Amino acid sequence: MVGLLAAATLRSASAQSAPPGAGECGTCHYDLALAYTFPAGHAAALDCIACHGDRRPGRVGRRHRTIPNCATCHDDVHGHPTKAAERLGRRQTRNCLNCHDPHGGANLHLVRNLVRSRQHLYDVTFTVDAGLAPGGLASPTDPGSGMCEVCHRKTDFYPAKGRGDAHFTANCTLCHDHTRAFAPVATEDNCVLCHQDEAARHTMPSGHAVQTCTTCHAERDPTPGPDHRAIEACQTCHPATETHAPNGMALPCVQCHDPHGSSNTKLVREIITTPSGADRPIAFDNLTGLADGSFASASAPGTGVCEICHTTTRHYRADGTGSPHYTYSCLGCHRHNDGFNP
């Protein structure tokens, strides 16, 4: 009986034809050779012996070729989920094989057509390097069936059940790096996803537009969240600047300046909170002195960038009053580097 089954198996195998160019290996491994012809596989750079060294020269049969660990060539291999990231060698490779077919396939990045999770196989189509998109990592038309979704049981976003909280729709790997076992990681490239307002301001021509995020925000923790980046003191780069301290109470630089960018010159905020607690809109586009859009307003006394906080000065007060004073640029006598003291 066993012999009959073996003969039937051989006849079935012989009925299959290896794909053109499969070579000697394809005679027995026609299914692997066929997968190897897909453009998403290793075929573009490697042949069979690149990964499978000859263990028993001239002989065939079980284990006649070596099967290397994925980490042999891929230094950035990290298992997913996090617990699997600690595995090494064959255990780590087995974890890789849950999602990837090293011989090739119709999906991108060697992703299997059938992904294994919790002893189940799930149909997966992954043809687009995108987040929430047809053929992407999450499916907009069939929630729960995307490449990442099929395994998710306890995630807040994109779970297998198809119901989850709203989340970013861009490519998931912008934050969930394969080299970090898909744990969320904050980098220079993905700051904009969480800090959209700051990123938009950073494109403004005023001030710090030429600097990168890491110039002022060093990494404290690679995981996004409160306090994951340092906030550099302004004096680190501007040591000659003395803080403006009316009545001996020093104002922080960010009281008047937005370090990320502004439509005003010199990073001056479009809205400044005065010491009294009132928010005042500001237009500041010139250094003339007594002029609209300058330190003191000519047409609306009390609304200039310097005036809005003044309540006890002799000149240019917030209420629009004050004795006559010089009308040219205030910076001739009141220098920023000296805290605007005369």
GROMACS .gro file of C-alpha atoms in nm, residues 94-310:
model
  217
   94ARG     CA    1   1.083   3.034   1.162
   95ASN     CA    2   0.918   3.353   1.280
   96CYS     CA    3   1.022   3.530   0.959
   97LEU     CA    4   0.871   3.249   0.755
   98ASN     CA    5   0.529   3.308   0.909
   99CYS     CA    6   0.498   3.615   0.687
  100HIS     CA    7   0.766   3.579   0.420
  101ASP     CA    8   0.839   3.326   0.147
  102PRO     CA    9   1.213   3.352   0.070
  103HIS     CA   10   1.165   3.195  -0.273
  104GLY     CA   11   0.923   3.459  -0.398
  105GLY     CA   12   0.559   3.535  -0.449
  106ALA     CA   13   0.310   3.771  -0.605
  107ASN     CA   14   0.318   4.005  -0.303
  108LEU     CA   15   0.575   4.274  -0.232
  109HIS     CA   16   0.873   4.217  -0.003
  110LEU     CA   17   0.842   3.836  -0.020
  111VAL     CA   18   0.517   3.848   0.179
  112ARG     CA   19   0.332   3.518   0.158
  113ASN     CA   20  -0.006   3.482  -0.006
  114LEU     CA   21  -0.105   3.284   0.305
  115VAL     CA   22   0.025   3.438   0.628
  116ARG     CA   23   0.036   3.218   0.935
  117SER     CA   24  -0.076   3.342   1.278
  118ARG     CA   25  -0.192   3.143   1.579
  119GLN     CA   26  -0.197   2.818   1.380
  120HIS     CA   27  -0.424   2.972   1.116
  121LEU     CA   28  -0.356   3.075   0.757
  122TYR     CA   29  -0.491   3.405   0.626
  123ASP     CA   30  -0.521   3.516   0.265
  124VAL     CA   31  -0.317   3.830   0.211
  125THR     CA   32  -0.278   4.061  -0.087
  126PHE     CA   33   0.008   4.307  -0.049
  127THR     CA   34   0.081   4.482  -0.376
  128VAL     CA   35   0.110   4.847  -0.269
  129ASP     CA   36   0.360   5.006  -0.028
  130ALA     CA   37   0.091   5.204   0.152
  131GLY     CA   38  -0.103   5.211   0.476
  132LEU     CA   39  -0.480   5.226   0.444
  133ALA     CA   40  -0.516   5.142   0.074
  134PRO     CA   41  -0.636   4.853  -0.145
  135GLY     CA   42  -0.355   4.600  -0.150
  136GLY     CA   43  -0.179   4.788   0.131
  137LEU     CA   44  -0.110   4.712   0.496
  138ALA     CA   45  -0.470   4.780   0.599
  139SER     CA   46  -0.779   4.743   0.382
  140PRO     CA   47  -1.026   5.033   0.344
  141THR     CA   48  -1.283   4.814   0.169
  142ASP     CA   49  -1.257   4.499   0.381
  143PRO     CA   50  -1.138   4.607   0.729
  144GLY     CA   51  -0.940   4.340   0.908
  145SER     CA   52  -0.807   4.169   0.595
  146GLY     CA   53  -0.499   4.382   0.529
  147MET     CA   54  -0.143   4.254   0.558
  148CYS     CA   55  -0.097   4.385   0.914
  149GLU     CA   56  -0.458   4.351   1.024
  150VAL     CA   57  -0.503   3.975   0.991
  151CYS     CA   58  -0.289   3.903   1.299
  152HIS     CA   59  -0.399   4.192   1.522
  153ARG     CA   60  -0.606   4.083   1.821
  154LYS     CA   61  -0.536   4.344   2.091
  155THR     CA   62  -0.426   4.652   1.895
  156ASP     CA   63  -0.614   4.980   1.926
  157PHE     CA   64  -0.585   5.040   1.553
  158TYR     CA   65  -0.659   4.817   1.252
  159PRO     CA   66  -0.751   4.497   1.442
  160ALA     CA   67  -0.853   4.175   1.270
  161LYS     CA   68  -1.213   4.225   1.380
  162GLY     CA   69  -1.226   4.528   1.150
  163ARG     CA   70  -1.316   4.781   1.419
  164GLY     CA   71  -1.063   5.017   1.575
  165ASP     CA   72  -0.988   5.379   1.656
  166ALA     CA   73  -0.899   5.625   1.383
  167HIS     CA   74  -0.529   5.635   1.303
  168PHE     CA   75  -0.282   5.766   1.047
  169THR     CA   76  -0.352   5.640   0.697
  170ALA     CA   77   0.001   5.690   0.557
  171ASN     CA   78   0.245   5.402   0.520
  172CYS     CA   79   0.257   5.222   0.855
  173THR     CA   80   0.630   5.162   0.828
  174LEU     CA   81   0.699   5.535   0.860
  175CYS     CA   82   0.654   5.480   1.234
  176HIS     CA   83   0.651   5.102   1.272
  177ASP     CA   84   0.998   5.007   1.154
  178HIS     CA   85   1.066   4.647   1.049
  179THR     CA   86   1.412   4.673   1.208
  180ARG     CA   87   1.245   4.751   1.543
  181ALA     CA   88   1.001   4.458   1.526
  182PHE     CA   89   0.738   4.709   1.408
  183ALA     CA   90   0.737   4.887   1.745
  184PRO     CA   91   0.643   5.256   1.701
  185VAL     CA   92   0.955   5.466   1.654
  186ALA     CA   93   0.983   5.846   1.628
  187THR     CA   94   1.236   5.965   1.371
  188GLU     CA   95   1.321   6.279   1.180
  189ASP     CA   96   1.116   6.146   0.890
  190ASN     CA   97   0.789   6.098   1.076
  191CYS     CA   98   0.776   6.395   1.317
  192VAL     CA   99   0.524   6.557   1.083
  193LEU     CA  100   0.263   6.285   1.144
  194CYS     CA  101   0.208   6.390   1.507
  195HIS     CA  102   0.336   6.746   1.491
  196GLN     CA  103   0.155   6.876   1.187
  197ASP     CA  104   0.118   7.236   1.306
  198GLU     CA  105   0.485   7.263   1.400
  199ALA     CA  106   0.588   7.109   1.069
  200ALA     CA  107   0.373   7.356   0.876
  201ARG     CA  108   0.528   7.645   1.066
  202HIS     CA  109   0.874   7.510   1.003
  203THR     CA  110   0.828   7.570   0.631
  204MET     CA  111   0.774   7.943   0.686
  205PRO     CA  112   1.064   8.164   0.582
  206SER     CA  113   1.100   8.332   0.923
  207GLY     CA  114   1.383   8.206   1.138
  208HIS     CA  115   1.456   7.836   1.187
  209ALA     CA  116   1.333   7.695   0.855
  210VAL     CA  117   1.686   7.580   0.760
  211GLN     CA  118   1.724   7.375   1.081
  212THR     CA  119   1.605   7.017   1.130
  213CYS     CA  120   1.397   6.890   1.422
  214THR     CA  121   1.697   6.720   1.583
  215THR     CA  122   1.882   7.053   1.598
  216CYS     CA  123   1.674   7.146   1.903
  217HIS     CA  124   1.504   6.817   1.995
  218ALA     CA  125   1.747   6.541   2.084
  219GLU     CA  126   1.610   6.189   2.127
  220ARG     CA  127   1.534   6.084   2.482
  221ASP     CA  128   1.320   5.785   2.397
  222PRO     CA  129   1.269   5.631   2.050
  223THR     CA  130   0.905   5.555   2.134
  224PRO     CA  131   0.662   5.841   2.058
  225GLY     CA  132   0.494   5.996   2.359
  226PRO     CA  133   0.532   6.271   2.621
  227ASP     CA  134   0.889   6.386   2.678
  228HIS     CA  135   1.033   6.155   2.409
  229ARG     CA  136   1.239   6.448   2.276
  230ALA     CA  137   1.444   6.710   2.458
  231ILE     CA  138   1.355   7.079   2.432
  232GLU     CA  139   1.675   7.275   2.393
  233ALA     CA  140   1.704   7.609   2.573
  234CYS     CA  141   1.722   7.904   2.331
  235GLN     CA  142   2.042   8.021   2.501
  236THR     CA  143   2.218   7.703   2.387
  237CYS     CA  144   2.245   7.856   2.040
  238HIS     CA  145   2.184   8.222   2.130
  239PRO     CA  146   2.412   8.278   2.431
  240ALA     CA  147   2.438   8.656   2.381
  241THR     CA  148   2.064   8.711   2.418
  242GLU     CA  149   1.947   8.847   2.752
  243THR     CA  150   1.586   8.776   2.844
  244HIS     CA  151   1.349   9.073   2.850
  245ALA     CA  152   1.263   9.128   3.218
  246PRO     CA  153   1.018   9.413   3.282
  247ASN     CA  154   0.985   9.487   3.655
  248GLY     CA  155   1.251   9.223   3.718
  249MET     CA  156   1.031   8.935   3.597
  250ALA     CA  157   1.208   8.757   3.312
  251LEU     CA  158   0.986   8.658   3.021
  252PRO     CA  159   1.068   8.333   2.841
  253CYS     CA  160   1.175   8.366   2.479
  254VAL     CA  161   0.868   8.174   2.364
  255GLN     CA  162   0.645   8.442   2.517
  256CYS     CA  163   0.707   8.646   2.203
  257HIS     CA  164   0.873   8.402   1.961
  258ASP     CA  165   0.757   8.079   1.799
  259PRO     CA  166   1.072   7.869   1.748
  260HIS     CA  167   0.908   7.656   1.477
  261GLY     CA  168   0.827   7.946   1.247
  262SER     CA  169   0.603   8.245   1.196
  263SER     CA  170   0.456   8.462   0.926
  264ASN     CA  171   0.611   8.755   1.114
  265THR     CA  172   0.976   8.848   1.092
  266LYS     CA  173   1.222   8.733   1.361
  267LEU     CA  174   0.995   8.441   1.459
  268VAL     CA  175   0.760   8.681   1.639
  269ARG     CA  176   0.431   8.507   1.718
  270GLU     CA  177   0.112   8.602   1.535
  271ILE     CA  178  -0.064   8.600   1.873
  272ILE     CA  179   0.121   8.699   2.191
  273THR     CA  180  -0.009   8.635   2.541
  274THR     CA  181   0.063   8.948   2.744
  275PRO     CA  182   0.163   8.936   3.115
  276SER     CA  183  -0.196   9.032   3.198
  277GLY     CA  184  -0.314   8.710   3.032
  278ALA     CA  185  -0.474   8.871   2.727
  279ASP     CA  186  -0.404   8.729   2.380
  280ARG     CA  187  -0.314   9.002   2.130
  281PRO     CA  188  -0.283   8.955   1.752
  282ILE     CA  189   0.043   9.083   1.608
  283ALA     CA  190   0.161   9.188   1.264
  284PHE     CA  191   0.536   9.246   1.257
  285ASP     CA  192   0.701   9.274   0.918
  286ASN     CA  193   0.942   9.570   0.955
  287LEU     CA  194   1.186   9.728   1.201
  288THR     CA  195   1.100  10.091   1.123
  289GLY     CA  196   0.983  10.195   1.470
  290LEU     CA  197   0.662  10.398   1.472
  291ALA     CA  198   0.494  10.235   1.173
  292ASP     CA  199   0.223   9.982   1.101
  293GLY     CA  200   0.357   9.629   1.132
  294SER     CA  201   0.649   9.750   1.345
  295PHE     CA  202   0.734   9.802   1.713
  296ALA     CA  203   0.467  10.069   1.763
  297SER     CA  204   0.165  10.120   1.543
  298ALA     CA  205   0.111  10.452   1.365
  299SER     CA  206  -0.254  10.395   1.277
  300ALA     CA  207  -0.368  10.195   1.584
  301PRO     CA  208  -0.165  10.310   1.887
  302GLY     CA  209  -0.118  10.039   2.146
  303THR     CA  210  -0.123   9.743   1.904
  304GLY     CA  211   0.246   9.725   1.806
  305VAL     CA  212   0.456   9.429   1.920
  306CYS     CA  213   0.623   9.632   2.197
  307GLU     CA  214   0.316   9.832   2.294
  308ILE     CA  215   0.077   9.549   2.377
  309CYS     CA  216   0.253   9.472   2.709
  310HIS     CA  217   0.337   9.826   2.815
   0.00000   0.00000   0.00000
